[in-house]
Tab-separated table of C-alpha atoms in Angstrom:
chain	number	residue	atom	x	y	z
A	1	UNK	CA	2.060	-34.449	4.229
A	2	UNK	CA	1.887	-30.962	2.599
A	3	UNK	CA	-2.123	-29.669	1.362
A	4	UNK	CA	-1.312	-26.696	-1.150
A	5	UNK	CA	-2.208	-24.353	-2.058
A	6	UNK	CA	0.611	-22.132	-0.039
A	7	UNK	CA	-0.170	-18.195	0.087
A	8	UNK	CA	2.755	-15.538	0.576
A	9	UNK	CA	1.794	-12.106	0.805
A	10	UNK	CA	3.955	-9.238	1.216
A	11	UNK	CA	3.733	-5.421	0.606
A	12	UNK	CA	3.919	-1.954	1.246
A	13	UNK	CA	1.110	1.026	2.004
A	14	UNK	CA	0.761	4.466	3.488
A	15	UNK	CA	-0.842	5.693	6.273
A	16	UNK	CA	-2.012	8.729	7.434
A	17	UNK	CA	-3.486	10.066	10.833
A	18	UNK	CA	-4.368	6.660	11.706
A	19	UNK	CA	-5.084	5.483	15.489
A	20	UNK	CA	-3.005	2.324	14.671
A	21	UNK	CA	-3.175	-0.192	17.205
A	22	UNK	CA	-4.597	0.659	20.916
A	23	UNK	CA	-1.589	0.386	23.648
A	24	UNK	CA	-3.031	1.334	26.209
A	25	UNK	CA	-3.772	4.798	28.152
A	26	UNK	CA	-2.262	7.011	30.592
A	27	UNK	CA	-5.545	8.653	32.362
A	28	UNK	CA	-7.281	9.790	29.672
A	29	UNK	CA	-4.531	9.871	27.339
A	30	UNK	CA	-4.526	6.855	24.331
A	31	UNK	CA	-1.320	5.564	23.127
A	32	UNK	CA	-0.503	4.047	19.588
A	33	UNK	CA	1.497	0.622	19.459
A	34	UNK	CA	5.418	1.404	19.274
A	35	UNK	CA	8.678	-0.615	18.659
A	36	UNK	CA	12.294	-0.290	18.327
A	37	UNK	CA	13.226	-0.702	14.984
A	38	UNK	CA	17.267	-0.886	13.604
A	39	UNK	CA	18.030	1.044	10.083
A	40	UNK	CA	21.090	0.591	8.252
A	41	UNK	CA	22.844	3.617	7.697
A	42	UNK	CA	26.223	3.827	5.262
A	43	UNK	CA	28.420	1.386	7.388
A	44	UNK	CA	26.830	1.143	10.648
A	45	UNK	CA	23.059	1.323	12.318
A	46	UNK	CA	20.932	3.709	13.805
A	47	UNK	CA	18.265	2.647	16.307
A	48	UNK	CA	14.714	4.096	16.461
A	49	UNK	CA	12.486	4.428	19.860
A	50	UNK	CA	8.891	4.806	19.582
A	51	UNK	CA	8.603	4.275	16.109
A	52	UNK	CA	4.856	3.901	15.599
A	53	UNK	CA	3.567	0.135	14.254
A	54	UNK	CA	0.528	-2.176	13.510
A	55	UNK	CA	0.728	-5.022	15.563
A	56	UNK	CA	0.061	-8.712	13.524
A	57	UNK	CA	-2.049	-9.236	16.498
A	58	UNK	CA	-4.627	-6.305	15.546
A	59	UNK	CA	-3.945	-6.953	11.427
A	60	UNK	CA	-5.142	-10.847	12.402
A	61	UNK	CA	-8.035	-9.538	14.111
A	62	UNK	CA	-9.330	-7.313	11.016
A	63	UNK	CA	-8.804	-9.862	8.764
A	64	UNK	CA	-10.954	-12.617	10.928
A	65	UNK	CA	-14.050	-9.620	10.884
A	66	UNK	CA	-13.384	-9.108	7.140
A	67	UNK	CA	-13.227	-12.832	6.537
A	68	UNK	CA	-16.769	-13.896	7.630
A	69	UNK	CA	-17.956	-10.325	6.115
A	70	UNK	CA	-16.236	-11.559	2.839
A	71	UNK	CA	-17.766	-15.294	3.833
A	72	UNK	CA	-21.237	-14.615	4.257
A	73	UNK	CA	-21.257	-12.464	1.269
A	74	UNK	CA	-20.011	-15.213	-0.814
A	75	UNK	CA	-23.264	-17.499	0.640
A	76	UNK	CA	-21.139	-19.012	3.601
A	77	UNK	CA	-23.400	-20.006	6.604
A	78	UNK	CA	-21.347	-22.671	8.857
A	79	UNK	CA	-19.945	-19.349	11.335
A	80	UNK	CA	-21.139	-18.843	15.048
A	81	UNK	CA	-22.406	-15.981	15.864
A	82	UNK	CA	-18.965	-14.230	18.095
A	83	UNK	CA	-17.084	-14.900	14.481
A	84	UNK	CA	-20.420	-13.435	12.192
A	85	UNK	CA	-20.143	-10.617	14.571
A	86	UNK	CA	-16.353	-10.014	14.454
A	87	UNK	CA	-16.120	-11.086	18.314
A	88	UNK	CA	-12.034	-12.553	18.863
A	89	UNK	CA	-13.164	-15.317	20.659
A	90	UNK	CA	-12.720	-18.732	19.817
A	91	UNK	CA	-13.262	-22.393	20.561
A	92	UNK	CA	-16.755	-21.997	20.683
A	93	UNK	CA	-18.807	-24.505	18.955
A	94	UNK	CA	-21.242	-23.722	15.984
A	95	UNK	CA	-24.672	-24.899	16.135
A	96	UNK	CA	-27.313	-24.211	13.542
A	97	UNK	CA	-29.944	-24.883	16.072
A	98	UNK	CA	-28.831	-22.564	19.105
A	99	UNK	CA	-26.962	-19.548	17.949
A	100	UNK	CA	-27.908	-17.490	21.385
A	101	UNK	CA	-24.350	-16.346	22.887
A	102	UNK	CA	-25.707	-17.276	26.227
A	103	UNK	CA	-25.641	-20.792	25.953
A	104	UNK	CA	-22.351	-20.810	23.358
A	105	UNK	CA	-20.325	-23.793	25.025
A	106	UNK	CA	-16.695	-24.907	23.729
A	107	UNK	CA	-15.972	-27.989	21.187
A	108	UNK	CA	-15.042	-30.921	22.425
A	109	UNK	CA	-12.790	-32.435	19.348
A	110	UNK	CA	-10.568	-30.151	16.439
A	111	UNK	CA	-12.768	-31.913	14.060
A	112	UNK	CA	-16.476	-30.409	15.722
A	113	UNK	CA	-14.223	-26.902	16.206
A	114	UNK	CA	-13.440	-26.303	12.785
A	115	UNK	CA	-16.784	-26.545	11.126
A	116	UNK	CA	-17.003	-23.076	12.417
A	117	UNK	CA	-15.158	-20.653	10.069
A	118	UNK	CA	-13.088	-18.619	12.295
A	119	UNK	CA	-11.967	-21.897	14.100
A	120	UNK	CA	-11.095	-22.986	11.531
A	121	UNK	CA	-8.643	-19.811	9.595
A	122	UNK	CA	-7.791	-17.907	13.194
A	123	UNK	CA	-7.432	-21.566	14.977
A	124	UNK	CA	-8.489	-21.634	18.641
A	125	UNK	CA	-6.664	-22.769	22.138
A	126	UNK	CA	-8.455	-24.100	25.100
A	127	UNK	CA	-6.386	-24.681	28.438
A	128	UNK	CA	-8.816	-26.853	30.150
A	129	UNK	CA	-8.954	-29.309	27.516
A	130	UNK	CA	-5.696	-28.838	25.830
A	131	UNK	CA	-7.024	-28.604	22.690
A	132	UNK	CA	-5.983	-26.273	20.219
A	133	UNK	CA	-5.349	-25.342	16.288
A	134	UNK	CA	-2.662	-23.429	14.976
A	135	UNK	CA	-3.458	-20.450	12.779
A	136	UNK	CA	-4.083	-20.929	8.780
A	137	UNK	CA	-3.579	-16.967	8.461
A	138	UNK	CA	-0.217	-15.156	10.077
A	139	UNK	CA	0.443	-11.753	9.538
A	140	UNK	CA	3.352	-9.964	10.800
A	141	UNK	CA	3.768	-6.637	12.508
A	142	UNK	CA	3.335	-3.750	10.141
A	143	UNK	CA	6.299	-1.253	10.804
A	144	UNK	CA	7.762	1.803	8.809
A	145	UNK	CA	10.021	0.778	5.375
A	146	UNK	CA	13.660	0.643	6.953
A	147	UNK	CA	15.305	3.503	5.277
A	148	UNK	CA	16.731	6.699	7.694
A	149	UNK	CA	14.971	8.935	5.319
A	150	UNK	CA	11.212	7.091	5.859
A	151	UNK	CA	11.330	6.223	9.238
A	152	UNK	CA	12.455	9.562	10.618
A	153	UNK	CA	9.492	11.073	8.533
A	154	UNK	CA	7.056	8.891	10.481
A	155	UNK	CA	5.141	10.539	13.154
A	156	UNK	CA	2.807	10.121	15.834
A	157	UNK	CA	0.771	13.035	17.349
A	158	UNK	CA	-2.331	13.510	19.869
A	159	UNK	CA	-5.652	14.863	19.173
A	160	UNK	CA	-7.919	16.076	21.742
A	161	UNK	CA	-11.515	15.052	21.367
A	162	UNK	CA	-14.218	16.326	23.281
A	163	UNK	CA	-17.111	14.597	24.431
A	164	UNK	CA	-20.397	16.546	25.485
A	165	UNK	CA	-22.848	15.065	27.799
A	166	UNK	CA	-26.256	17.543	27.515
A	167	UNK	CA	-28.212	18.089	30.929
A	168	UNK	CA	-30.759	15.909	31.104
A	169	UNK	CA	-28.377	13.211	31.254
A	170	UNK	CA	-26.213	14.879	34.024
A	171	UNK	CA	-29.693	15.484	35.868
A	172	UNK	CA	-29.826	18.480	35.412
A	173	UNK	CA	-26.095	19.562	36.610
A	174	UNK	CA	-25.261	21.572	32.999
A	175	UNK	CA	-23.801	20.328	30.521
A	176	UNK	CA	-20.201	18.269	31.379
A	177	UNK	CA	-17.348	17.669	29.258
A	178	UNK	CA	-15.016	14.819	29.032
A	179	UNK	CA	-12.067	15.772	27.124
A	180	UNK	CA	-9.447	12.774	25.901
A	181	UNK	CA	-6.239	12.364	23.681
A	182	UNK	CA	-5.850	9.831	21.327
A	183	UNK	CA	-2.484	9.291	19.406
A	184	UNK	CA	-2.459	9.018	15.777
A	185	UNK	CA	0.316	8.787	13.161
A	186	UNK	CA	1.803	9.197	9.569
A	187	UNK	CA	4.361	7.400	7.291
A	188	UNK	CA	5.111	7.393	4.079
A	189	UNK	CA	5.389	3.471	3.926
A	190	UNK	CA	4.260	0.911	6.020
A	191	UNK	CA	5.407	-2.669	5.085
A	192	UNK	CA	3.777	-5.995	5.823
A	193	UNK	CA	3.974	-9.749	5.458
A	194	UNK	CA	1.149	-12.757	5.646
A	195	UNK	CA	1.262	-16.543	5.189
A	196	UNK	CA	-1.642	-18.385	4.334
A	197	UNK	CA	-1.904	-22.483	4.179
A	198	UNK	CA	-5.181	-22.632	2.791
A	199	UNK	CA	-5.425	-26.628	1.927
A	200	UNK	CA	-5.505	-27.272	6.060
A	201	UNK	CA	-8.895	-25.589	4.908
A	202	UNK	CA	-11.857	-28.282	7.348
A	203	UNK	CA	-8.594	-30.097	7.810
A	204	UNK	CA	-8.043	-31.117	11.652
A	205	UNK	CA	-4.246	-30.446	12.097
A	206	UNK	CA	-3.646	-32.747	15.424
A	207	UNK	CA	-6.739	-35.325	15.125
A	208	UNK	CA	-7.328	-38.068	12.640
A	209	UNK	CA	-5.050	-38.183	9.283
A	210	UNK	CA	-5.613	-34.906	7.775
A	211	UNK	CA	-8.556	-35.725	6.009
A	212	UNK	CA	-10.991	-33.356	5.095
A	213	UNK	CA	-14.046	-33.100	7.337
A	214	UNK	CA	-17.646	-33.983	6.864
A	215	UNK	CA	-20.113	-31.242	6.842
A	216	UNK	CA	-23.977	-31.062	6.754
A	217	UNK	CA	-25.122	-32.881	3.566
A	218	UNK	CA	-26.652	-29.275	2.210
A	219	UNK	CA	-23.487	-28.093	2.294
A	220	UNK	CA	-20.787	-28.812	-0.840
A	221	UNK	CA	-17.501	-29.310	0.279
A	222	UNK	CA	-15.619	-28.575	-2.033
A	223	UNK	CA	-17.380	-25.385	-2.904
A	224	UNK	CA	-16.972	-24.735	1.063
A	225	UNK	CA	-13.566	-25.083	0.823
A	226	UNK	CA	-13.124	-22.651	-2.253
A	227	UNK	CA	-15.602	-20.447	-0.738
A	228	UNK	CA	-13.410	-20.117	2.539
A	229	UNK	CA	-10.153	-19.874	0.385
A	230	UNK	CA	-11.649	-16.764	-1.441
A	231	UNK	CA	-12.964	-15.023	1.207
A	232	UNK	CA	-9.290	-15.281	3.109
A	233	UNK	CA	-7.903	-13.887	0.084
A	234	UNK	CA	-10.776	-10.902	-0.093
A	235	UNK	CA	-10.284	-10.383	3.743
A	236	UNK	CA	-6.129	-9.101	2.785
A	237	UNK	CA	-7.575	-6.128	0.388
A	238	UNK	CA	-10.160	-5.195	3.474
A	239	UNK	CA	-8.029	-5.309	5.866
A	240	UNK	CA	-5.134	-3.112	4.378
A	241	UNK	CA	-7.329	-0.373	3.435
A	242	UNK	CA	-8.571	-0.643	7.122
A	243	UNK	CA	-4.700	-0.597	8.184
A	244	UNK	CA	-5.570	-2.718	11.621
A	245	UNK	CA	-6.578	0.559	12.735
A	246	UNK	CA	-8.987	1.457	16.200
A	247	UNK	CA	-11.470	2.528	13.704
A	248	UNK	CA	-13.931	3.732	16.697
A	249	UNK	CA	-12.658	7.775	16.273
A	250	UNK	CA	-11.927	7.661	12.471
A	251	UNK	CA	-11.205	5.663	9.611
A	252	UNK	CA	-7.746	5.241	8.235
A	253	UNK	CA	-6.502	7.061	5.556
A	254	UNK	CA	-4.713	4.423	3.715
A	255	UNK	CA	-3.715	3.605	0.286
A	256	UNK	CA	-2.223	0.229	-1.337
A	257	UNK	CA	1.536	1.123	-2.972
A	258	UNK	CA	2.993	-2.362	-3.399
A	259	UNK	CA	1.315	-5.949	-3.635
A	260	UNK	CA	3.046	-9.160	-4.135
A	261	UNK	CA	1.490	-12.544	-3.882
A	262	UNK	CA	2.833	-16.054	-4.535
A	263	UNK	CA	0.642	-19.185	-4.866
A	264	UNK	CA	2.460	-22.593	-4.881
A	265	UNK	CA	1.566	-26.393	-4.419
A	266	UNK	CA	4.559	-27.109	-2.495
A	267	UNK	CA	5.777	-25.164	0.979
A	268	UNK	CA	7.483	-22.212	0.176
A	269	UNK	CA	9.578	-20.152	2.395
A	270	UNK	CA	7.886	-16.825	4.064
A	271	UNK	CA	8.520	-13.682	1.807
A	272	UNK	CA	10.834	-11.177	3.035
A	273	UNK	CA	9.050	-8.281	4.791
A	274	UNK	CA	7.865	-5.319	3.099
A	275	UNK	CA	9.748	-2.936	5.175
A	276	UNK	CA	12.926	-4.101	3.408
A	277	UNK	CA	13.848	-1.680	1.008
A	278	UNK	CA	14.665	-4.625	-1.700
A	279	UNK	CA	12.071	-7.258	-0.380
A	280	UNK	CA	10.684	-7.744	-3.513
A	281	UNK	CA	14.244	-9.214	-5.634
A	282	UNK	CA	15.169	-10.897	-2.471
A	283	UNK	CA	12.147	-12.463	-2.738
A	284	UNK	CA	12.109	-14.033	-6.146
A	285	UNK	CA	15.473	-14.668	-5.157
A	286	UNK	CA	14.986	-16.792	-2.466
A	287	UNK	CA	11.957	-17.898	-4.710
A	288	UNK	CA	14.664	-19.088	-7.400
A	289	UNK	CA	16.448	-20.968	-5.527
A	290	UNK	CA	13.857	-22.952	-3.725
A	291	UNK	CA	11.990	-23.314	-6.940
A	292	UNK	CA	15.628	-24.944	-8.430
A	293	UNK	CA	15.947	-27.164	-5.950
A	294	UNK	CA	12.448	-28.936	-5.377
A	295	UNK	CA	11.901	-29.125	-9.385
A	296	UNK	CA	8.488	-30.477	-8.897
A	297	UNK	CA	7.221	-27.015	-7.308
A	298	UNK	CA	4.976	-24.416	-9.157
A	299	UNK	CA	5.242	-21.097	-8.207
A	300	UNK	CA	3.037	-18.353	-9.580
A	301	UNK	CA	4.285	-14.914	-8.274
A	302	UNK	CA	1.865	-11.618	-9.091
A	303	UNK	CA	2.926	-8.016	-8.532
A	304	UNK	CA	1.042	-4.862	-8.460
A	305	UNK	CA	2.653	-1.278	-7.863
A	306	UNK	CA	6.455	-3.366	-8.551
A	307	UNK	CA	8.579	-2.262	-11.311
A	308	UNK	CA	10.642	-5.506	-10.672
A	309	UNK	CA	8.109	-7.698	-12.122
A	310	UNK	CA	7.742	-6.404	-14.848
A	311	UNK	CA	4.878	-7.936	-17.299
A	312	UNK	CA	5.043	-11.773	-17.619
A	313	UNK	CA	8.180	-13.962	-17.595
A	314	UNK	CA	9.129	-16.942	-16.456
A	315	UNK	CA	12.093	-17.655	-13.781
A	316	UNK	CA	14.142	-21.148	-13.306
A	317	UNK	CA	10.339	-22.076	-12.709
A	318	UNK	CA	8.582	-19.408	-11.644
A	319	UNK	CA	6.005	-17.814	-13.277
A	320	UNK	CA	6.127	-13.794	-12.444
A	321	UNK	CA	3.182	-11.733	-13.485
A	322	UNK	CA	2.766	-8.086	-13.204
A	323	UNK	CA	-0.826	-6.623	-12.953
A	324	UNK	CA	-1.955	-2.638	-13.796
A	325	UNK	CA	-4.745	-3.130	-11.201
A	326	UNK	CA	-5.972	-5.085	-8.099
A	327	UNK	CA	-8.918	-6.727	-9.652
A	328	UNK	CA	-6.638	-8.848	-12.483
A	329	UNK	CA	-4.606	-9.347	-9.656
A	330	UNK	CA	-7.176	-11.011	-7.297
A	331	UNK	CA	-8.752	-12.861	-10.259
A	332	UNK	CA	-6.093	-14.783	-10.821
A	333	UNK	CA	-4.996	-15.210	-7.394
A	334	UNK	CA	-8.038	-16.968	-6.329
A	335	UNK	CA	-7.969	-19.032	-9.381
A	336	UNK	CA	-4.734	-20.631	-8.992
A	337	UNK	CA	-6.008	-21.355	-5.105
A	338	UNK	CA	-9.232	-22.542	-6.339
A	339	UNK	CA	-7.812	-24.922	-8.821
A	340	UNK	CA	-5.180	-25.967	-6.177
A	341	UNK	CA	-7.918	-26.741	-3.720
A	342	UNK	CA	-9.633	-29.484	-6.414
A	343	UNK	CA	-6.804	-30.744	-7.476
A	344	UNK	CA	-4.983	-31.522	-4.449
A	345	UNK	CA	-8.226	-32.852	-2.242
């Protein structure tokens, strides 16, 4: 049985002299994440090597910190404390009454798991007990838009850094040195992709019927729900201007171009990837013709940065808003989700 509300998200963004995601290091040399990417070119293809990306894998991550940052700020308090403290570890059971990491033991059921927050958006596997949850939130690999003339202007480039250790910590040996290279790069635009199926919110997936949960009876559930709902949503904005970057030498330099989000109350296909140079009218396309076929759908598409879009029409329907800035944007984004999550409970 489906629980909208559905959440597409894709987009575009720049980067500059950004760490990326960690690969790994050579000695005490730190590489950026790379790929193999294919770029049409006239009548045939070119292939890239070592074209610089952003893993899904470290995008996820940021968005699970920025979610119970976003979560607590919106008066949420049913998190343990690895997912309050932006720790990637999961399965761990919350407990208002113990929240010491020492004794932090796994669930036992889905249904005990996903009381916790992060359990319950990021979705957990343990082994031992073959017990797991699948995801609420995927988020593709970031990569460069697939034109010859973008990708071949995206770079990647070491700094040294230098890190000084004074005497009295060497014991008295002088000062010492240690010097590193870490990787960085630059593109002109990055493009993206995220699904969200936000009614699974306190939903167990593989136990019971797909009921909603019972919580502590201080705590609201339906304004639980909406409260998790909006700080997924909130989590996207952080997390692009934080570009699923290692953050630990410098921030990102990062800047939103293109935003396009589609709410619906029926399963919608994934968006096509922001690296496409016409993602956003094969989109609505593929939109259309969903829409057409399963005539009971709504689908409420909203654009910032797209030309496409234009200001407000309506397509075989599909409602297609543009927005001048973020905030309209995200108002009515979360919303449509919020409204979704009462009506459909």
């Amino acid at each position: 049985m489906p629980y909208p509300p559905y959440v597409k998200v894709s987009g575009r963004f720049t980067v500059e002299v950004s760490a990326l995601t960690g690969s790994g290091n050579i000695g005490n040399y730190n590489q950026v994440a790379t790929a193999k990417v294919v770029v049409p070119d006239g009548n045939t293809y070119r292939v890239y090597d070592n074209v610089p990306i952003i893993t899904g894998n470290a995008l996820k991550h940021w968005h699970a910190v920025y979610l119970a940052q976003e979560y607590v700020k919106l008066g949420g308090s049913l998190l343990n404390i690895l997912c309050k403290h932006g720790v990637g570890l999961r399965g761990y059971k919350y407990d208002v009454n113990d929240m010491n990491t020492e004794s932090l033991n796994y669930v036992d059921k889905e249904q005990e798991a996903i009381i916790d927050l992060c359990n319950d958006l990021h979705g957990f596997l343990i082994p031992d007990k073959q017990l797991k949850r699948d995801t609420l939130v995927e988020i593709s690999h970031a990569i460069p838009l697939l034109t010859v003339d973008n990708i071949e202007s995206t770079v990647k480039f070491a700094i040294q850094h230098n890190r000084v250790v004074p005497k009295q910590v060497t014991k008295g040996e002088g000062e010492g040195m240690m010097v590193f290279k870490q990787e960085y790069a630059s593109g002109p635009l990055y493009g993206f992709a995220i699904s969200m199926d936000l009614g699974w919110i306190l939903r167990p997936r593989y136990e019971g019927d797909g009921s909603i949960i019972s919580l502590p009876s201080n705590i609201n559930i339906d304004e639980e729900r909406k409260r998790r709902a909006r700080a997924a949503l909130l989590a996207v904005l952080n997390m692009l201007m934080g570009s699923g970057s290692k953050q630990a030498r410098s921030l990102p330099i990062t800047s939103i171009k293109e935003l396009m989000i589609v709410v619906s109350d029926a399963p919608i296909p994934n968006l096509v990837h922001g690296a496409y140079p016409d993602y956003v009218k094969q989109s609505i396309a593929i939109l259309e013709a969903y829409a057409s076929i399963v005539s009971e759908a709504h689908v409420y598409v909203h654009c910032y940065g797209i030309g496409e879009c234009g200001s407000s029409t309506t397509l075989k329907n599909i409602s297609v808003k543009g927005h001048v800035n973020l905030r309209d944007l995200f108002d009515e984004v979360i919303k449509e989700v919020e409204d979704m999550i009462m009506k459909y409970k």
